[in-house]
Every structure is written in C-alpha cells, then in structure tokens.
XYZ file of C-alpha atoms in Angstrom:
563
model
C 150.260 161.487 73.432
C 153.129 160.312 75.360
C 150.929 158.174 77.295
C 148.968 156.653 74.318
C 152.449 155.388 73.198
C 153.028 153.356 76.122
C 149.607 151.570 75.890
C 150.544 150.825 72.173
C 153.936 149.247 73.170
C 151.668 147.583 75.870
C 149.359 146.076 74.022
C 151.975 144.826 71.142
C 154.141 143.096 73.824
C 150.765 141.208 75.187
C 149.833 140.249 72.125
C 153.840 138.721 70.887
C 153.403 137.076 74.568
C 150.293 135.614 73.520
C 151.296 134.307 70.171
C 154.481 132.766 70.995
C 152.689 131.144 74.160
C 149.852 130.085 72.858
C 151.242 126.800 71.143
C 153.051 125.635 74.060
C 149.913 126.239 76.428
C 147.839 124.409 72.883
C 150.616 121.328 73.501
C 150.143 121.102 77.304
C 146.373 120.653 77.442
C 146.876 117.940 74.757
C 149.629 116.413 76.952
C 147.258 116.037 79.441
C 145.326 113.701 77.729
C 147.762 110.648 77.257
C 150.694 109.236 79.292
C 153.834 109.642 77.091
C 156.413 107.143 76.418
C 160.323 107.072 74.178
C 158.776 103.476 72.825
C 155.812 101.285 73.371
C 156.671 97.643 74.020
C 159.614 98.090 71.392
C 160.296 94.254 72.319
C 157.410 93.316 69.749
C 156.621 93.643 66.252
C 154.800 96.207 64.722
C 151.374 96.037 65.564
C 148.803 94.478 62.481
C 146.464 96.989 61.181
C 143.102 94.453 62.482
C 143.648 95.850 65.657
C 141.889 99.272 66.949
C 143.723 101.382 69.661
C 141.934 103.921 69.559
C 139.303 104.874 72.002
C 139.220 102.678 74.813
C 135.937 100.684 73.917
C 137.468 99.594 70.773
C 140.750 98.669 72.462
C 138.806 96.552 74.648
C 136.800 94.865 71.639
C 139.953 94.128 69.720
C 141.481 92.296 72.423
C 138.350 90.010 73.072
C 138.248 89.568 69.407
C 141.519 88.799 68.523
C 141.989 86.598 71.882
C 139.243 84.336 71.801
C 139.959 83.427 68.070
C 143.472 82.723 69.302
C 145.010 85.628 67.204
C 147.802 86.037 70.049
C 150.228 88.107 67.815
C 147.572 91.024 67.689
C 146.319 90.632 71.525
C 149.410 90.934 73.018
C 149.641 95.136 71.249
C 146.748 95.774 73.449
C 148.563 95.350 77.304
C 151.742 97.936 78.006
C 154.472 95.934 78.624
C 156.890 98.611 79.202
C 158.191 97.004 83.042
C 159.158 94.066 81.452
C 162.986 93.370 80.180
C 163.327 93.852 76.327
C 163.980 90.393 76.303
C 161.237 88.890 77.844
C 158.570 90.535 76.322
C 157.709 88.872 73.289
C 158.564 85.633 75.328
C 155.874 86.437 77.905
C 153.206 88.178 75.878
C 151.057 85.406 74.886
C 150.673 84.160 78.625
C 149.949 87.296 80.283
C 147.450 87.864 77.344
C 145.720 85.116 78.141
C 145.757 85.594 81.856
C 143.930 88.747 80.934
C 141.417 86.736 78.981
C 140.930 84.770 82.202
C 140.726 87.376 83.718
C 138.096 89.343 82.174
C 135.830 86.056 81.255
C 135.428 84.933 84.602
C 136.422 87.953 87.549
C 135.408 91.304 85.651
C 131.962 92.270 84.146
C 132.612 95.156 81.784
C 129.816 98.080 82.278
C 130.109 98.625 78.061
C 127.705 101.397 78.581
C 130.700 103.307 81.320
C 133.529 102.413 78.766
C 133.652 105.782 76.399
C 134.006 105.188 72.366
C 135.927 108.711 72.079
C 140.035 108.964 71.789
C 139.836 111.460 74.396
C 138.392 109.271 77.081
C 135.402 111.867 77.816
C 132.691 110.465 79.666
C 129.110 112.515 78.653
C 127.081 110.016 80.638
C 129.255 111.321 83.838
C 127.227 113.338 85.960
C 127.854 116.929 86.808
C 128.916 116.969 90.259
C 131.854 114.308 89.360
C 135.546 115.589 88.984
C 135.999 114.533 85.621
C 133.201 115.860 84.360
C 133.280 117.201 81.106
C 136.834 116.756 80.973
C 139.096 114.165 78.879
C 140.567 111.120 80.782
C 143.638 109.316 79.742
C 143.325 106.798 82.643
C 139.649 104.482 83.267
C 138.997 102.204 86.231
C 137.096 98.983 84.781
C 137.696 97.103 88.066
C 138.692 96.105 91.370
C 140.168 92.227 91.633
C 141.362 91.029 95.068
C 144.680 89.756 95.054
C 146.339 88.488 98.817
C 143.876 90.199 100.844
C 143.901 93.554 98.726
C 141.964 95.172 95.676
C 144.205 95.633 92.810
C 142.637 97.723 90.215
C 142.380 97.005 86.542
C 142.679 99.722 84.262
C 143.702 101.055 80.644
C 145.436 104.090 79.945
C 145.812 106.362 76.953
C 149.990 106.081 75.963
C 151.523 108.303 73.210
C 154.881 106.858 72.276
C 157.245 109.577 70.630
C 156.792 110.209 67.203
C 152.804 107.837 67.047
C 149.451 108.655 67.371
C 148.422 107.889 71.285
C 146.595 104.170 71.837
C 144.708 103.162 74.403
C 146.454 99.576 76.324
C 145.815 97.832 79.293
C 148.154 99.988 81.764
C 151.263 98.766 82.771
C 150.658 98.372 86.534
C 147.389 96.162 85.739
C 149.999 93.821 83.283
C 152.468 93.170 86.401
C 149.926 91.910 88.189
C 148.820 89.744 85.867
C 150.630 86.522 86.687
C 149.423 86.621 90.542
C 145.993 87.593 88.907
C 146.207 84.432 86.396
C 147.492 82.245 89.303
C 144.350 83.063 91.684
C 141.440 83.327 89.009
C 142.336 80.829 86.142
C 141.042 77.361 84.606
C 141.142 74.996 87.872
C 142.784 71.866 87.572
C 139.484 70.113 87.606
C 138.534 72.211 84.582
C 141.423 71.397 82.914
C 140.765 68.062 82.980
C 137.401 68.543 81.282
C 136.481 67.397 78.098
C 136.935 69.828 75.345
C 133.176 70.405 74.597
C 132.488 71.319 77.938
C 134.687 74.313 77.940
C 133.160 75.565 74.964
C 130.628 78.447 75.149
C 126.837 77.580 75.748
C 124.780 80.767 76.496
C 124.428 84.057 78.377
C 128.575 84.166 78.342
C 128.798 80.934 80.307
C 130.466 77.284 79.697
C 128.515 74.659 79.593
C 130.721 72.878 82.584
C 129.325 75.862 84.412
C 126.023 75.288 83.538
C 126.233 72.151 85.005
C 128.856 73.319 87.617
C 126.957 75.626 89.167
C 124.038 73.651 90.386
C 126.375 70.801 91.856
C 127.915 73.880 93.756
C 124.175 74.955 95.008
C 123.213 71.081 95.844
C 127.034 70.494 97.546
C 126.456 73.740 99.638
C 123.315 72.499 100.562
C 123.876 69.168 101.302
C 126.654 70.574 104.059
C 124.272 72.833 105.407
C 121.994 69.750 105.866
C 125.063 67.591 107.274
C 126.091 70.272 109.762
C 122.191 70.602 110.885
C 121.978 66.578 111.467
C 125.630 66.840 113.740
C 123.910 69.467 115.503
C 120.845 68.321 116.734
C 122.060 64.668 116.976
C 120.826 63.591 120.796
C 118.461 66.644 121.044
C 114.810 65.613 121.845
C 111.725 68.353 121.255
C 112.067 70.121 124.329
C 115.703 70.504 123.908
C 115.722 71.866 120.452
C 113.418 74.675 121.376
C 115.118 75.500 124.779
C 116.402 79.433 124.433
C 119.049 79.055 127.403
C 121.032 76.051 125.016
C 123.794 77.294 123.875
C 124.382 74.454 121.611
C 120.879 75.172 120.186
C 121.543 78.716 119.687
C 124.654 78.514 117.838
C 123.501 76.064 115.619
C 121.866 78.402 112.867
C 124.677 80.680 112.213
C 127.149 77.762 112.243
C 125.047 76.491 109.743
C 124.992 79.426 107.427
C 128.715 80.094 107.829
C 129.214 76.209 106.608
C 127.367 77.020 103.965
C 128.920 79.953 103.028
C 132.402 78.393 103.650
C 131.706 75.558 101.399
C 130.674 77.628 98.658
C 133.303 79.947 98.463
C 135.782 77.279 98.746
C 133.614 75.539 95.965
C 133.750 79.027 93.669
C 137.306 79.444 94.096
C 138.970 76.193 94.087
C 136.753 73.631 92.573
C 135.089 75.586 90.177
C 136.571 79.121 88.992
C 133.313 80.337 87.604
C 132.932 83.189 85.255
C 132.170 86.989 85.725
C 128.670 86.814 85.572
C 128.060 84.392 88.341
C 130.928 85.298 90.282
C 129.702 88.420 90.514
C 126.587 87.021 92.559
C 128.775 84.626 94.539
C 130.969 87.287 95.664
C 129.026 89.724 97.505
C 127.104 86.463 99.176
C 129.406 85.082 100.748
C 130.815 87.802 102.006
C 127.849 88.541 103.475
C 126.732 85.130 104.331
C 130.249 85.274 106.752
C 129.235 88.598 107.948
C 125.633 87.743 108.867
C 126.823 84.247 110.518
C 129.569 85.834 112.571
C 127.068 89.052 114.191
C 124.149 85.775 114.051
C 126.400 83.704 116.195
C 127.375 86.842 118.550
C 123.886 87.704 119.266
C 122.456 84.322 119.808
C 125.452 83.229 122.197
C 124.308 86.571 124.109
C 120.785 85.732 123.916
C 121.706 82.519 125.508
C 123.748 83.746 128.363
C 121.787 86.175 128.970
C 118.467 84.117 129.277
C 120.719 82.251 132.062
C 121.194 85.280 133.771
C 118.252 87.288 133.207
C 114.612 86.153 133.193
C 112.606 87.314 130.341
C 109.213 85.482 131.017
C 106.388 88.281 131.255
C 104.527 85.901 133.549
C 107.295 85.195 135.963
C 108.270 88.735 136.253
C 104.369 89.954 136.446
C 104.441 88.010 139.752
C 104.288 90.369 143.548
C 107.524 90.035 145.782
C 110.576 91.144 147.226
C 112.813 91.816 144.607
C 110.562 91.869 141.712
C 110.791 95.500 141.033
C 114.617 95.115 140.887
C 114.176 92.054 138.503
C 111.923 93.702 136.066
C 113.902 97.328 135.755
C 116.647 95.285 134.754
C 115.306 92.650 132.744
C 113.968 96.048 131.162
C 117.361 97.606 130.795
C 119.467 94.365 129.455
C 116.585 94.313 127.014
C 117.217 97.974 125.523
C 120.837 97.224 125.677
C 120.391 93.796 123.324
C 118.288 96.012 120.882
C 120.617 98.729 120.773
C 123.875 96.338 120.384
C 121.918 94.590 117.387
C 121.580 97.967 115.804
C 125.494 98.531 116.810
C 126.004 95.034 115.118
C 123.661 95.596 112.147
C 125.642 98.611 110.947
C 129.127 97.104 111.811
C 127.777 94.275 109.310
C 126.765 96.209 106.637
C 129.579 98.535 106.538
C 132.124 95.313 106.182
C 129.867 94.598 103.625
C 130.061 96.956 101.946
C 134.077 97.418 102.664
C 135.133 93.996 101.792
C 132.351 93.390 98.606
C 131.829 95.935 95.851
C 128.369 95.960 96.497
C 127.506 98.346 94.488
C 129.755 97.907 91.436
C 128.702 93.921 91.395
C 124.950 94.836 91.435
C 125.468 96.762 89.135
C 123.100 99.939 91.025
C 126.477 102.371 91.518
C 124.776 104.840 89.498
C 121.906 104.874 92.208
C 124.697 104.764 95.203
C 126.399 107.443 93.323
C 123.503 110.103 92.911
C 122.184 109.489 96.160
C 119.011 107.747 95.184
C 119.725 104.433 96.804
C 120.157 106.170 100.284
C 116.573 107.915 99.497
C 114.884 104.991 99.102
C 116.841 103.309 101.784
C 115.623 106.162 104.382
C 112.077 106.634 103.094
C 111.351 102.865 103.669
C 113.208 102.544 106.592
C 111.911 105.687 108.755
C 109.126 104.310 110.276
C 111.223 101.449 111.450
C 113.986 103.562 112.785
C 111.052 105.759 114.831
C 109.582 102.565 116.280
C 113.400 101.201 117.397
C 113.765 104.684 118.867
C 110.412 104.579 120.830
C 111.602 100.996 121.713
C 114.510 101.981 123.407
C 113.192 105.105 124.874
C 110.573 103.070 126.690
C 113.077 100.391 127.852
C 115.080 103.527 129.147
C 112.398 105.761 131.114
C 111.214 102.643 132.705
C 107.539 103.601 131.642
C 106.342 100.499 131.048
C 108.879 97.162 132.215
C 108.583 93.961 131.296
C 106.261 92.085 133.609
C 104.132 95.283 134.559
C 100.322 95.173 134.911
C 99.009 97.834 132.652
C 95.555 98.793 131.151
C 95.391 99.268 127.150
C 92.441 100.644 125.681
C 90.644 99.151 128.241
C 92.279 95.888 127.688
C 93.791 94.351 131.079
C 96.785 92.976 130.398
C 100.741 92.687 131.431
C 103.633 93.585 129.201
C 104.928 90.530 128.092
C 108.196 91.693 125.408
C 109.210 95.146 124.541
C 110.540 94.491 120.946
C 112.053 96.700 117.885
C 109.067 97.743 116.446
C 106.293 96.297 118.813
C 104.775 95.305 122.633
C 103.805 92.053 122.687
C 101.479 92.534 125.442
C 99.619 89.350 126.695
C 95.375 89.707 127.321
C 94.153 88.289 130.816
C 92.348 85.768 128.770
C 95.454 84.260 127.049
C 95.449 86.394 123.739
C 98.264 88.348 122.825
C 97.811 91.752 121.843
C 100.716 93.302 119.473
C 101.117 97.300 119.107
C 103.174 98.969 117.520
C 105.897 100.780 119.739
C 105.572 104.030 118.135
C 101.249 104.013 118.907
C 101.928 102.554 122.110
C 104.094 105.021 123.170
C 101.781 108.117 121.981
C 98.596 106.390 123.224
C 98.102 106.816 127.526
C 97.885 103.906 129.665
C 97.583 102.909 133.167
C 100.837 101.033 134.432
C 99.037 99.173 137.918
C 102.710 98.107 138.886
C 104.443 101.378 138.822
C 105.754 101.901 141.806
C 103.078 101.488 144.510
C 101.611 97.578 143.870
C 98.676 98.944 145.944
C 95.800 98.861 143.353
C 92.073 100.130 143.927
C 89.496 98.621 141.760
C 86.070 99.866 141.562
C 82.491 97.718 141.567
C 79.747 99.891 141.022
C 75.934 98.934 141.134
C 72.823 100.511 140.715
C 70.078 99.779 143.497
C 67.187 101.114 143.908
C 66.508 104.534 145.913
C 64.374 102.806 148.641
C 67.397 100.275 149.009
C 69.284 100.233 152.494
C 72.936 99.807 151.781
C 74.158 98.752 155.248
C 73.193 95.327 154.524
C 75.760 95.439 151.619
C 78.523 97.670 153.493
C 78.416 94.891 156.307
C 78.479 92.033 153.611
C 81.384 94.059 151.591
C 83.638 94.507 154.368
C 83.322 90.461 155.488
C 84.060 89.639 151.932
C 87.329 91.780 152.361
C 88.137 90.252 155.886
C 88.430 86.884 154.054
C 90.661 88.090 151.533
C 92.382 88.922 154.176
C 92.338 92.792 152.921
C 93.601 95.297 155.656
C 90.943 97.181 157.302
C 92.098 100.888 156.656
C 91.234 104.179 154.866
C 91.414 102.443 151.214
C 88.637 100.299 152.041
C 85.109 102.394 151.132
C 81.513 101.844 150.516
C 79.638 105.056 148.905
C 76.849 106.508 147.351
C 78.724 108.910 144.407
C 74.798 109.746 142.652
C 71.338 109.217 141.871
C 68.732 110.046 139.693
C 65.151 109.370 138.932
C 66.294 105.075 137.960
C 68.215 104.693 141.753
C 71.323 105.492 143.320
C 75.021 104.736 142.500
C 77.234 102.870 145.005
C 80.120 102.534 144.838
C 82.505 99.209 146.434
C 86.289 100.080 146.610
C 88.414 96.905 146.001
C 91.969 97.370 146.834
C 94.652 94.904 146.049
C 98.672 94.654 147.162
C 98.353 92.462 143.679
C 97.658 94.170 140.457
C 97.863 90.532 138.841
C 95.286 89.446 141.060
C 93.180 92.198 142.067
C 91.051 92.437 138.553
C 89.633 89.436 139.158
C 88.950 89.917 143.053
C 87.260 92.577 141.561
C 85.182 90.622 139.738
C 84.626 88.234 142.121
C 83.731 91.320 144.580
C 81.109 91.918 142.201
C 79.296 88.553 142.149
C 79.296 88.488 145.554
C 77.709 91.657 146.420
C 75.197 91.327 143.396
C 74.081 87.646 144.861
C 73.617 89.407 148.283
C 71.626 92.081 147.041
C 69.651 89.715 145.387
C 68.690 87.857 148.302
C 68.205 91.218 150.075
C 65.819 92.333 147.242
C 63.787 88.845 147.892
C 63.826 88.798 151.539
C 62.580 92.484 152.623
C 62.573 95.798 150.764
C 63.359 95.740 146.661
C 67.043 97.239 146.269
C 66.516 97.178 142.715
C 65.394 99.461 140.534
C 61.656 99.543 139.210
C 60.803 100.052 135.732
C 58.271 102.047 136.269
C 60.294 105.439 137.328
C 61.602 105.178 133.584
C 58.137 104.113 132.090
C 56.680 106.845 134.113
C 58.841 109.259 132.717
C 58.911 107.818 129.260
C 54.894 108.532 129.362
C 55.189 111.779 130.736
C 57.533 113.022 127.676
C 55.453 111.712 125.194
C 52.321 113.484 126.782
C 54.633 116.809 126.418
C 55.414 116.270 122.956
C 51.668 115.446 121.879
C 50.327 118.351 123.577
C-alpha cells in the first residue's frame, strides 16, 4: 500500500505540471507563428477598415488595390516601417509605397497560386519532402531583385503588435531597401516624359508605351547586331569570310551576339524600364546571351589558333611520310581535348546561368526543378548524347581510329576525315561522306590500314579455268609490280587457294607502303591481269572457265531428281 501511495502523489504532481504548463507551451507554438512588436508603425494613423491584413494574399491584394487607385493613406499600413525615425514615417510613406508599386509592376511576377490565403501562412500545395511542410510560416519569399551586384529578397512577414490581432506587411528589411530598389527599377526619364495615355494600362498587365517600346527595343537590338556584322566583314572577300584560321572571322559571331545582348540590356534597363512580365524574359536572356558569347568567343579564338598550329584536314593528314604518324596522334589528341574543354565550358555556362538568372523562378518551371522532374527529362533526352561524347573521346584517346587513317567500314573504303561529339564524318573514296554515329562506330569492327605498319596487302582474285597455265600470269604479275616499283620480297605472292568443278582460284597479292593508294593499285592490278589473261585465253589454251562443267552438272541433277 505504501507503494501505491507514492504512484498517487506521482501521478497528481504530473498532472498539476501539466496543467499549469500547458498554456505557456499553448502560447509558445502560437508565438511561433508571427514576429512580435511594442507598436506597428505608431508614426501613422490608425489603419482604415478597407484594408485586409490578414493572410498574406489579401495583404498583397489590398495594397495593389488601394495603390493603383491612388488611395496612399491605406497603402502605406501594408509595408513595416518600424527602422524608420518616428518622425519620418508618415513623411516617407507615400514614396516608398509607391516604389513598391514600381516595384512589383515591372521587376516581380507574383506566383498567386504560391501566395497562401490562410492567417497562418500554411502552404498545402508545399510538397512533403520540404521543411515547412505542413507547418505555419510567419515569413514568405515572393522574390529575389538584384540590387549593386547582389539579390535582395522581397518578402512579407506576419507582425503581432502588443495588445492587436497579428497582420501580415511587407517586412521591414524589404522596406529599407526600397529607395535603392525605386532608384534602379522605376519610371525612366524617357517614360516620364511620355504622354499621359501612354502610361496608362493596355492589356496582359502591360503599358501601352511598352507595347510599342518593346518592339523598338527588338528592331534597335537588331539593327546593332546588323551594324556590328557590316564593321566586321568590311574588306573581307568570299574566301576570307570562310577561312577557319581568321581570327577576325572567328570572333565575329560571338561579338555579335554579345552586342546584341549588350544593347538590349542597356535598352531594358535604362531606356525602357519594362514591366514584370517581359522583364522576366529579358532577364534570363541576356544573361545568357553574355554567357554564351563569352564561352562562343573562347572556343572560336581556340579553334582559330589551333587550326594555325594543328592541321585538321583528313586529306592532308591521310597522306604517307615521315612524320605523319606523329601529326595525326596529335591532331587526334588536341581534338579530344577541344571536345572535352567545350563540355568543361558548356557546364561552366550553364551553371552561371543558372547562378546569376533565376532560371527557374522566371520560367516559372521551379516546381519541376524542385521535384526533380526537370533533371529527369533533362537526363532521359540527353543520355544518348552524353554516350556518343563519351565514345567520342574514348576513341580520340585509345588512338583507335586518328584522324587521317585509312580504314574499311562495312566494306566501304574510306579515311577518317573528323571525329566529332556525336559522329565520324568519314569521307568515301569516291567523294561522298559517310556520317556514323560515334556510339555504332565504336561497337561495329573495322579495319584501320594505317595503324601502325603502312604496309598494306590487297588481294585480286580470279577464276580461270582448270586447264589454264598460270605462269603466264605469275610472270606478267610480278612485271606489273616491278613498275610500281614494288619490292621484290616474301609479301609479293601468286597462288592457287581452291578449285572446284567451274576452275581454280588464284590468288594475286598486292602490297602497298600506301594504304591511300594501294586500293586502287589494286584495282588497277586487276585490269591488268584480267586483259592478259584475256589475250592468253585468245592466243593458246582457254584460261577461262567453260559453261559446260556447270551445264553438265546442272543436267546431271535434274536427271537425279526425275528418276
């Protein structure tokens, strides 16, 4: 019994703890929900009743509402001007209100569907895996705006002033740098010397000077990019245009683009301070349009050099001599290092991109960055170029087929002419150009007649009859070779490798210190032995075969299958 008394006294002390305690710990959750505050901007009258506070959404409404109909008293209740002096903040309400205005009309795009319409801030569309999930918020990011160089973000926080029921206000960091904000992003001077009717609204939240600004922009941009390309090529015939070792020539693309892009920006934020929506596009261009002219200037200044340096032509480099080998294993290998620097440079690019721009947010596809989709699409359509850029390089790298070697193709006879990112340009011996995908060419065999050894045996076969004498053609075979000048050793070979009841095989050998050549000695080897035999076969004994072997037999299986 003793003991039962004890867990009594327990149990009563655990459950005065947890009745004194539980409306403190009932006060700090709710505490956790706003930012609180002795007085909210006690420099300004009370605020009307046509304003609502009270869920972020509808503190965000008011203030467009009561701003754009130039209701100033009630906008200025919606930003926390609690840094401000006592003094100065009815005096400096109005213009930071309308900085805000500018602010949000022409820099920020609100995502109405990511601003919640519950005084707790609680998101439901948030997805599991996030933080906040589930959970109230008392602060919410609308926006990043770049101010000097660095992103200053733009949000409204929940504030419960002692004594009120908490209101949701633009926060107090976001109203300090409002006047550096108004400064960089408001009506240019050219706008404000616009006639009143083209300031007012026209459609799709735009102006109508911007619906007439905007395509000026595009045509001015344009017309520079046009100007620059006329500068460029001034005193440049044909020939010289086209030449890949001009430096002047290769450079004159990206120089173009960044122009371009130059001009417009300076267009978008000085001439003509455009509004959220287009800005929005503008943005993320030209960052990228500096970003794709910079690594496009890099890599065409290299190409240049380089071509100085390093010769890429498949036909010069096909060619037999001293030194060739050398040249082509490292026009190879400057090759596979170009490709992999452009990959280098191709990431570096995008990841400023995506650094300096809010991709994402501006495009308004963060909710397909954010649950990984984007990056699954991104590497399912990607993959098969990522395995041909691999192959590329690991072709370039195990030197099994250079630029400028003699191969055979699926019995095409031709000589690799480029080893590119995701194909071999390989170039016919009749002219045509044969291209093949890097990954198939690398998982399909072929011979490489330059690897190595240049010493290259063809074969010429023919078919002669069995009566048919084949010195005649052994002694005619090896003269043809002494005027090639061919060496007489063990690789030359005249042979008979089989018969049957139509004749006997012989076979010529045909070697070659030139595999660019040697194909069509070959051939020529051919002709001449076959118009040889020819007059052989007219002259004495027939060193073709007669038809009547195979008619004979054809006769004698048809007998068998009649009987």
């Amino acid at each position: 019994m003793p003991g039962f008394h004890k867990l009594l006294l327990a149990a009563a002390a655990l459950l005065i703890a947890i009745t004194f305690h539980a409306p403190a710990m009932a006060q700090e959750s709710e505490s956790d929900s706003w930012f609180e505050t002795d007085n909210l901007n006690p420099g300004l009258p009370p605020a009307p009743d046509g304003i609502d506070r009270e869920t972020p959404r509808s503190s965000l409404e008011s203030f467009l509402n009561t701003a754009r109909e130039g209701n100033w008293d009630a906008a200025i209740h919606i930003l926390d001007l609690s840094d401000l002096p006592l003094a100065d903040q009815r005096a400096n309400a109005e213009d930071l209100a309308r900085d805000f205005l500018n602010l949000l009309e022409r820099k920020i795009v609100i995502d109405w569907y990511g601003v919640p319409d519950r005084p707790d801030g609680l998101d439901s569309r948030m997805s599991a895996d996030r933080a906040m999930a589930g959970k109230p918020q008392k602060s919410i990011l609308l926006w990043f705006v770049d101010v000097g160089g660095r992103p200053v973000p733009i949000r409204i926080n929940r504030i419960k002033a002692l004594g009120e029921e908490p209101v949701w206000v633009i926060s107090k960091q976001t109203v300090d740098h409002l006047p550096a904000l108004g400064a960089t992003y408001g009506p240019s001077k050219l706008e404000q010397m616009m006639p009143e009717p083209l300031r007012q609204p026209a459609f799709w939240g735009l102006r109508w000077w911007e619906v007439v600004g905007f395509p000026l922009g595009i045509l001015i941009t344009a017309f520079s990019g046009w100007l620059t390309y006329k500068l460029m090529s001034k005193g440049h015939n044909r020939n010289r245009r086209i030449a890949p070792e001009s430096l002047l020539v290769a450079t004159r693309g990206p120089i173009i683009l960044l122009v371009m892009t130059v001009v417009l920006s300076l267009i978008s934020n000085n001439l003509f301070i455009f509004s959220g929506r287009i800005e929005t596009v503008i943005s993320p261009l030209t960052v990228m349009g500096i970003v794709v002219a910079v690594l496009w200037l890099v890599v065409n200044a290299a190409d240049a050099i380089l071509s100085r340096l390093v010769s890429f032509d498949g036909a010069e480099l096909s060619a037999i001599g001293e030194g060739q080998e050398q040249r082509r294993s490292v026009a190879t290998k400057v090759s596979a290092v170009r490709r992999f620097m452009l990959v280098v440079i191709a990431v570096v690019g995008v990841g400023v991109v995506l650094n300096e721009a809010s991709v994402m947010q501006s495009l308004g596809i963060s909710l397909l960055a954010s649950a990984g989709t984007l990056t699954l699409l991104v590497a399912f359509a990607g993959r098969n170029i990522l395995s041909n850029i691999m192959a590329s390089l690991q072709i370039s790298l195990n030197q099994s087929a250079r630029i400028g070697d003699r191969i055979t193709y699926k019995g095409h006879v031709c000589s690799v002419e480029r080893i590119h990112f995701t194909f071999v340009q390989l170039r016919v011996w009749t002219g045509r150009r044969l291209i093949v995908p890097v990954s198939d060419f690398v998982d399909e065999p072929f011979e490489n007649w330059t690897m190595q050894d240049h010493l290259t045996t063809f074969e010429v076969v023919l078919r002669l009859s069995h009566r048919a004498d084949i010195t005649p053609l052994r002694k005619k075979y090896h003269e043809l070779l002494d005027e090639k000048g061919v060496p007489d050793n063990d690789d030359r070979s005249c042979l008979v490798t089989d018969h049957d009841m139509f004749g006997q095989t012989v076979l010529f050998l045909v070697p070659s210190e030139d595999p660019n050549t040697g194909w069509t000695f070959s051939c020529e080897m051919r002709e001449a032995l076959l118009r040889e035999a020819r007059k052989l076969d007219s002259e004495a004994e027939p060193l073709f075969p007669d038809s009547r072997p195979f008619e004979e037999a054809s006769d004698a299986s048809g007998a068998m299958q009649r009987g």
